[in-house]
């Protein structure tokens, strides 16, 4: 190869690499979204002086999210939600409301998107979540804390959970898409009460199946 051809080859090679990088950069997109989420709780056992069944109302919450696409097929989403449900307990003496549980899940989800060039995309993913939990005791007639001494408070500890994810995105335009999102979130948290000499808690299941419907905007 002539010496004069070497710079030409280097320049062409660098140009091809640069064009490839620019093309890849175009695939890196940011998406922001919001959705309504229907949360169906699994429920489980809890031991507060005696074995009891813990159950939760199914509720609608909200979630806002932002996603970064490393490629057209691989993305990472950060979501923050809020939902509030009523916890009920049933034991040998009967059943009643325990309190209102508020959850703020902070979820990080990695996803793989199939058919990235199509207007309708299906994805699967998995992730981890940190759940900020707060419990307010029930005070109505026939509830769990009837007759409890003054100063007794119900609580729910924050917890880490894991989730499996699947969903679909349907583009209405270049930037706007409808989103259907399904999550199976596996979570245990300590729930109990303290005050007036009491400090009682037990780990119980807060696993949920969440169905979300919303919109996304792609930059």
PDB file of N, CA and C in Angstrom, residues 23 46 70 86 218:
ATOM      1  N   UNK A  23     -25.137   7.233  14.700  1.00  0.00           N
ATOM      2  CA  UNK A  23     -26.336   6.422  14.494  1.00  0.00           C
ATOM      3  C   UNK A  23     -26.771   5.778  15.795  1.00  0.00           C
ATOM      4  N   UNK A  46     -49.888 -13.134  59.603  1.00  0.00           N
ATOM      5  CA  UNK A  46     -49.146 -12.242  60.482  1.00  0.00           C
ATOM      6  C   UNK A  46     -49.381 -12.689  61.919  1.00  0.00           C
ATOM      7  N   UNK A  70     -30.481   2.496  26.283  1.00  0.00           N
ATOM      8  CA  UNK A  70     -29.084   2.318  25.899  1.00  0.00           C
ATOM      9  C   UNK A  70     -28.996   1.951  24.417  1.00  0.00           C
ATOM     10  N   UNK A  86     -56.320  -0.484  52.693  1.00  0.00           N
ATOM     11  CA  UNK A  86     -56.735  -0.795  54.064  1.00  0.00           C
ATOM     12  C   UNK A  86     -56.348  -2.231  54.394  1.00  0.00           C
ATOM     13  N   UNK A 218     -41.665  10.292  24.241  1.00  0.00           N
ATOM     14  CA  UNK A 218     -40.296   9.928  23.884  1.00  0.00           C
ATOM     15  C   UNK A 218     -39.561  11.135  23.289  1.00  0.00           C
TER      16      UNK A 218
END
